[in-house]
GROMACS .gro file of C-alpha atoms in nm:
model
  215
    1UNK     CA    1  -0.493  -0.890  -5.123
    2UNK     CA    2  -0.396  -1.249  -5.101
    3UNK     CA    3  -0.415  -1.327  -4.732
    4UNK     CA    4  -0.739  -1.526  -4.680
    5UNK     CA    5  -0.723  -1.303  -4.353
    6UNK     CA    6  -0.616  -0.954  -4.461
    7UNK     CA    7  -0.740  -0.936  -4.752
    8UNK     CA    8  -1.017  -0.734  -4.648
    9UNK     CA    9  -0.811  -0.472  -4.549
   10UNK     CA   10  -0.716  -0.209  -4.765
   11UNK     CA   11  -0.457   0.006  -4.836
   12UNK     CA   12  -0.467   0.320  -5.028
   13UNK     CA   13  -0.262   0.567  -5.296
   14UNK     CA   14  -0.433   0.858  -5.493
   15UNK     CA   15  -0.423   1.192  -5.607
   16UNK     CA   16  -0.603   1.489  -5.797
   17UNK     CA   17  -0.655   1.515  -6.170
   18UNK     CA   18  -0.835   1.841  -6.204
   19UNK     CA   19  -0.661   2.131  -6.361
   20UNK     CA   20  -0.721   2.540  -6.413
   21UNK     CA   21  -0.869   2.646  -6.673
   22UNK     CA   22  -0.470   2.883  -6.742
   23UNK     CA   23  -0.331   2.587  -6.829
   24UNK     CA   24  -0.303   2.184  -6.868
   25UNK     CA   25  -0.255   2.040  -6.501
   26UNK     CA   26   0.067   1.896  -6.579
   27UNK     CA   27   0.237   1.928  -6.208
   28UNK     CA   28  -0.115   2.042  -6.060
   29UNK     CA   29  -0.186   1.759  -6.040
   30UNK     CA   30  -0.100   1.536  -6.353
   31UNK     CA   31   0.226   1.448  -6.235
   32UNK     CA   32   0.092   1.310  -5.888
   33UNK     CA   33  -0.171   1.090  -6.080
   34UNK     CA   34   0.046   0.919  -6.295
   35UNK     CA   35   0.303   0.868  -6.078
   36UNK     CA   36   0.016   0.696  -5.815
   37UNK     CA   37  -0.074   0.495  -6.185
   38UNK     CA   38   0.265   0.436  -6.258
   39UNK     CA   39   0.354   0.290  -5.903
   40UNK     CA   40   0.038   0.078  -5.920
   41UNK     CA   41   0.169  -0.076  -6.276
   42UNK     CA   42   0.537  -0.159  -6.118
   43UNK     CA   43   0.327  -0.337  -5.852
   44UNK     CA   44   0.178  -0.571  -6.057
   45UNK     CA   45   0.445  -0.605  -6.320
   46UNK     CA   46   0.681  -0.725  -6.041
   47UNK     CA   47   0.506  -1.011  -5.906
   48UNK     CA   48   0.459  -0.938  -5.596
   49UNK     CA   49   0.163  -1.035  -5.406
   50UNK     CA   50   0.095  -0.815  -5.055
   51UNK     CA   51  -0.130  -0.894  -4.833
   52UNK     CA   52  -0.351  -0.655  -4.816
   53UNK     CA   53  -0.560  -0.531  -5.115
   54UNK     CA   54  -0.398  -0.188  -5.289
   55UNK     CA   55  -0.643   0.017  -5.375
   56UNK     CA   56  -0.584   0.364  -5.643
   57UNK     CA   57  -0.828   0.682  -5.641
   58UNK     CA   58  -0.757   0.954  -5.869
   59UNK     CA   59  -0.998   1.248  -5.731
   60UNK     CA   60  -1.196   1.527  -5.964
   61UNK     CA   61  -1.307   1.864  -5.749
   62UNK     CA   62  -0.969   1.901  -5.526
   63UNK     CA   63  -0.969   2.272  -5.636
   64UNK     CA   64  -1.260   2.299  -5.511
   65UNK     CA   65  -1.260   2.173  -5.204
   66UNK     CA   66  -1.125   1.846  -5.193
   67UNK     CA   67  -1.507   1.710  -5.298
   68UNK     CA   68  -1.418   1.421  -5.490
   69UNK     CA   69  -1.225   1.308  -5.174
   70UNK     CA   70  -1.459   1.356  -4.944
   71UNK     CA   71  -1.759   1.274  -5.083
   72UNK     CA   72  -1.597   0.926  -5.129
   73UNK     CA   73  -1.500   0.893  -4.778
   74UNK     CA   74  -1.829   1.049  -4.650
   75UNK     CA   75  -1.978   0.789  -4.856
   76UNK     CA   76  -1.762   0.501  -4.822
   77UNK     CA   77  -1.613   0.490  -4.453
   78UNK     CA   78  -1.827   0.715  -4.272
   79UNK     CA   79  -1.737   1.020  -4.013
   80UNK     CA   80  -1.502   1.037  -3.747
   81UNK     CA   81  -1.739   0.958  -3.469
   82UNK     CA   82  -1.923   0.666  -3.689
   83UNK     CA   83  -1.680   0.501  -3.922
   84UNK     CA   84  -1.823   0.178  -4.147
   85UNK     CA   85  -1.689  -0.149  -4.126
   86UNK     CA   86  -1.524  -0.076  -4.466
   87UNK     CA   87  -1.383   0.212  -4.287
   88UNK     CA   88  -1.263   0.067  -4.023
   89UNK     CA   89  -1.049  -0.221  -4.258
   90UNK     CA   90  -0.832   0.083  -4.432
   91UNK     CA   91  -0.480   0.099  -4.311
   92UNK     CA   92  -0.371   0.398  -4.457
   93UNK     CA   93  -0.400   0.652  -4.779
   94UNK     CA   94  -0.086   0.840  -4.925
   95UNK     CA   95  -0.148   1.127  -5.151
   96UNK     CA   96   0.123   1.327  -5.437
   97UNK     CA   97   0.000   1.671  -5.513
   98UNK     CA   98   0.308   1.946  -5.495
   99UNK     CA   99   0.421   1.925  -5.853
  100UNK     CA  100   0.613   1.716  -6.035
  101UNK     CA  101   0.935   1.740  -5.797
  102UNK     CA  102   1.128   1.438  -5.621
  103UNK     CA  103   1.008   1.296  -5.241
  104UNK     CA  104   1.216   1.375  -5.018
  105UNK     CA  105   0.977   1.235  -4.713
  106UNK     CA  106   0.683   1.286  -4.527
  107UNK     CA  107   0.444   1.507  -4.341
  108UNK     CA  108   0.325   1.305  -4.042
  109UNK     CA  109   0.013   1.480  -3.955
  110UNK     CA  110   0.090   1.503  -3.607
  111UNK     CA  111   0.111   1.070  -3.634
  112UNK     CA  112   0.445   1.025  -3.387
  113UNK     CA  113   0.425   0.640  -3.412
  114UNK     CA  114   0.449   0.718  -3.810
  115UNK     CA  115   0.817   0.854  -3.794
  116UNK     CA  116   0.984   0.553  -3.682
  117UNK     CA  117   0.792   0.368  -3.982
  118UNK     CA  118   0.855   0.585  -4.255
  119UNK     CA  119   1.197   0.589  -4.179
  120UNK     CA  120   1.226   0.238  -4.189
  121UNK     CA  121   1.094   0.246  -4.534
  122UNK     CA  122   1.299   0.508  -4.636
  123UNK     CA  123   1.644   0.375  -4.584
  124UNK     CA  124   1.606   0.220  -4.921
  125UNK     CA  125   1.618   0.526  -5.064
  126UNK     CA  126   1.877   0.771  -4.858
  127UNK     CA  127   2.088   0.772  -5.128
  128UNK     CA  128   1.848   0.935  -5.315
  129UNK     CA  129   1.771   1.205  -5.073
  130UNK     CA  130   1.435   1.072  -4.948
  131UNK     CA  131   1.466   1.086  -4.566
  132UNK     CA  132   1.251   1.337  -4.436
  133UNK     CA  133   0.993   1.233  -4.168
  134UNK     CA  134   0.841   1.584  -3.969
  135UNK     CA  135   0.564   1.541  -3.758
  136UNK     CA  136   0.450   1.875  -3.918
  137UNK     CA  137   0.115   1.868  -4.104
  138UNK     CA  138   0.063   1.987  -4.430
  139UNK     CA  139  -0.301   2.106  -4.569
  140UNK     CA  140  -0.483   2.188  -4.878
  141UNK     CA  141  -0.505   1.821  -5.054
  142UNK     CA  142  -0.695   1.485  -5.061
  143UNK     CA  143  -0.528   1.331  -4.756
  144UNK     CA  144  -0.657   1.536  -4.529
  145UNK     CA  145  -1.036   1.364  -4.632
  146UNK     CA  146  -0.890   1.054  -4.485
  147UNK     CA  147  -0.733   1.196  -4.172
  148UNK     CA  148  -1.011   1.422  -4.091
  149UNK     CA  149  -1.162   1.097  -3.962
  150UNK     CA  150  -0.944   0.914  -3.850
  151UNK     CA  151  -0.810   0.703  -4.054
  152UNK     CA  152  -0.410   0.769  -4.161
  153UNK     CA  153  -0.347   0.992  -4.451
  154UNK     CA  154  -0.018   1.125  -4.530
  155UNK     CA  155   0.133   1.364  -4.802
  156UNK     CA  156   0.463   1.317  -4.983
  157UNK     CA  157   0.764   1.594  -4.881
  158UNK     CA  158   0.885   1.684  -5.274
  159UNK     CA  159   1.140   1.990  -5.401
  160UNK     CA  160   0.969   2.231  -5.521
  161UNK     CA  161   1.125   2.273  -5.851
  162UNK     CA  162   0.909   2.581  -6.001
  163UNK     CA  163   0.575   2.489  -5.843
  164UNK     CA  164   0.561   2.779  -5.596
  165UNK     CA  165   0.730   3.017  -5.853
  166UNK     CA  166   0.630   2.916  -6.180
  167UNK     CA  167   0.341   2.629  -6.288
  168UNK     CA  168   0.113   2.632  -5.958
  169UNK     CA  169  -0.220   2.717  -6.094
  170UNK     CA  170  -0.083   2.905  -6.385
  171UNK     CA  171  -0.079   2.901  -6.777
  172UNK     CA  172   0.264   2.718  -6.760
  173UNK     CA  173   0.141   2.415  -6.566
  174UNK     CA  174   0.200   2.223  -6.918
  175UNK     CA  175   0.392   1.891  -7.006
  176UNK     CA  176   0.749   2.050  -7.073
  177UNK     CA  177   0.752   2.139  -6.666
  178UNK     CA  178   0.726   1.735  -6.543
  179UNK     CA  179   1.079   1.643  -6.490
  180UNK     CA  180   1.128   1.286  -6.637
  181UNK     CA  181   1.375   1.144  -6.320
  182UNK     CA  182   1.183   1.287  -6.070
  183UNK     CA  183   0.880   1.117  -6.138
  184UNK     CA  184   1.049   0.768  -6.222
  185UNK     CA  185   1.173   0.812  -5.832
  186UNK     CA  186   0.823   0.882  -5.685
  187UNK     CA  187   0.655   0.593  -5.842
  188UNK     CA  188   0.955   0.350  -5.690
  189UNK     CA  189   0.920   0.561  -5.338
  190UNK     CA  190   0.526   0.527  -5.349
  191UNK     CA  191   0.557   0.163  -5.495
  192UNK     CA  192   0.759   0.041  -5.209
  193UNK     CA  193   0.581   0.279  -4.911
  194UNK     CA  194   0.241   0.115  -5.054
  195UNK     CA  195   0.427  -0.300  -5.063
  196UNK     CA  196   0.552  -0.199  -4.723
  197UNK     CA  197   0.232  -0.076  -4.577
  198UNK     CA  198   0.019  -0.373  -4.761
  199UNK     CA  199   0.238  -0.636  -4.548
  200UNK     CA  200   0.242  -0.514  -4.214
  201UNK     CA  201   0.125  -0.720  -3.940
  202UNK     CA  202  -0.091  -0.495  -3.843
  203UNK     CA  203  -0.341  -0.190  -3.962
  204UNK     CA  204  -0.097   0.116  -3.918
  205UNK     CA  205  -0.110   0.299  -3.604
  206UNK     CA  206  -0.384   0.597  -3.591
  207UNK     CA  207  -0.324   0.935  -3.373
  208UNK     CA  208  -0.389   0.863  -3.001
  209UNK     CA  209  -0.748   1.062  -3.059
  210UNK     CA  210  -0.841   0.902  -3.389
  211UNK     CA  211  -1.225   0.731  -3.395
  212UNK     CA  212  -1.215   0.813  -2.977
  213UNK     CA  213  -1.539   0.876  -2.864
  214UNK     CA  214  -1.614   1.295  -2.787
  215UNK     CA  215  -1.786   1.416  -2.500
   0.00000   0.00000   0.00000
């Protein structure tokens, strides 16, 4: 970050690297952490200097369980009732894990001041077909470490290509499947949602219940 006052802050991008034993990981989840890498590298190579600091995690033991995830955020920021100071400071994580197809929005998590954001950000790329913003969760990957306690996590809308039907955890999740345009579009999407987020005047907004105190 390069604002003597936001610097502190921090926001993040990640994804899983981990892979079954079938086949390579290629769009489960190869594709999401190189185009989280890949995003990060047009960051730097363009100059620009956010505000905030940007912060990459690419996460072992998703299939699992999302360990690697949580164990860093259990370590690192705390619990929902009992978040650290560090934890308090991060703005927001986004996470790519559905395979190496195009973004065509994002699940909210139930987040309704998120919409009008995201679409904001988006409007960039509507000629594209990235435009989606649902309030809808989605499950089963690393964001939902970071949302489970509060802080914002969101995952990426993609097509599905042949994830459901062909390389999801299966001896044909090799290199051939990643589709070359798709992922030069998610690292510009991700690039930009990451800028965006890094410059805000403020943290972005958590759920109404987020870090509230239970009875």
């Amino acid at each position: 970050g390069t604002d003597p006052k936001l610097k502190d802050e921090v926001v993040m991008l990640g994804a899983h690297f981990d892979s079954w034993h079938a086949g390579t990981g290629a769009t489960d989840n190869a594709a999401g952490s190189a185009a989280m890498l890949e995003a990060m590298r047009v960051l730097k190579a363009s100059g620009l200097k956010p505000k905030r600091t940007i912060r990459i995690a690419l996460w072992t033991g998703e299939e699992q369980g999302l360990l690697g995830s949580r164990a860093y955020v259990r370590q690192q920021f705390g619990t929902r009732d009992s978040l650290t100071d560090a934890g308090k400071k991060v703005s927001v994580y986004f996470n790519l894990d559905n395979g190496t197809g195009a973004i065509r929005g994002v699940f909210q998590q139930g987040n309704t001041e998120a919409g009008p954001i995201f679409k904001s950000w988006m409007k960039r790329f509507e000629d594209k077909g990235v435009k989606a913003a649902t309030l809808s969760n989605t499950g089963g990957t690393d964001h939902l470490a970071f949302d489970g306690i509060g802080i914002p996590g969101f995952q990426f809308i993609q097509d599905d290509v042949e994830y459901g039907t062909r390389t999801h955890h299966s001896n044909m999740d090799t290199y051939e499947r990643v589709q070359d345009a798709d992922m030069k579009l998610n690292a510009a999407v991700i690039a930009s949602f990451v800028y965006h987020a890094a410059n805000r005047p403020a943290l972005f907004p958590r759920k109404p219940s987020a870090n509230a105190p239970r009875s």
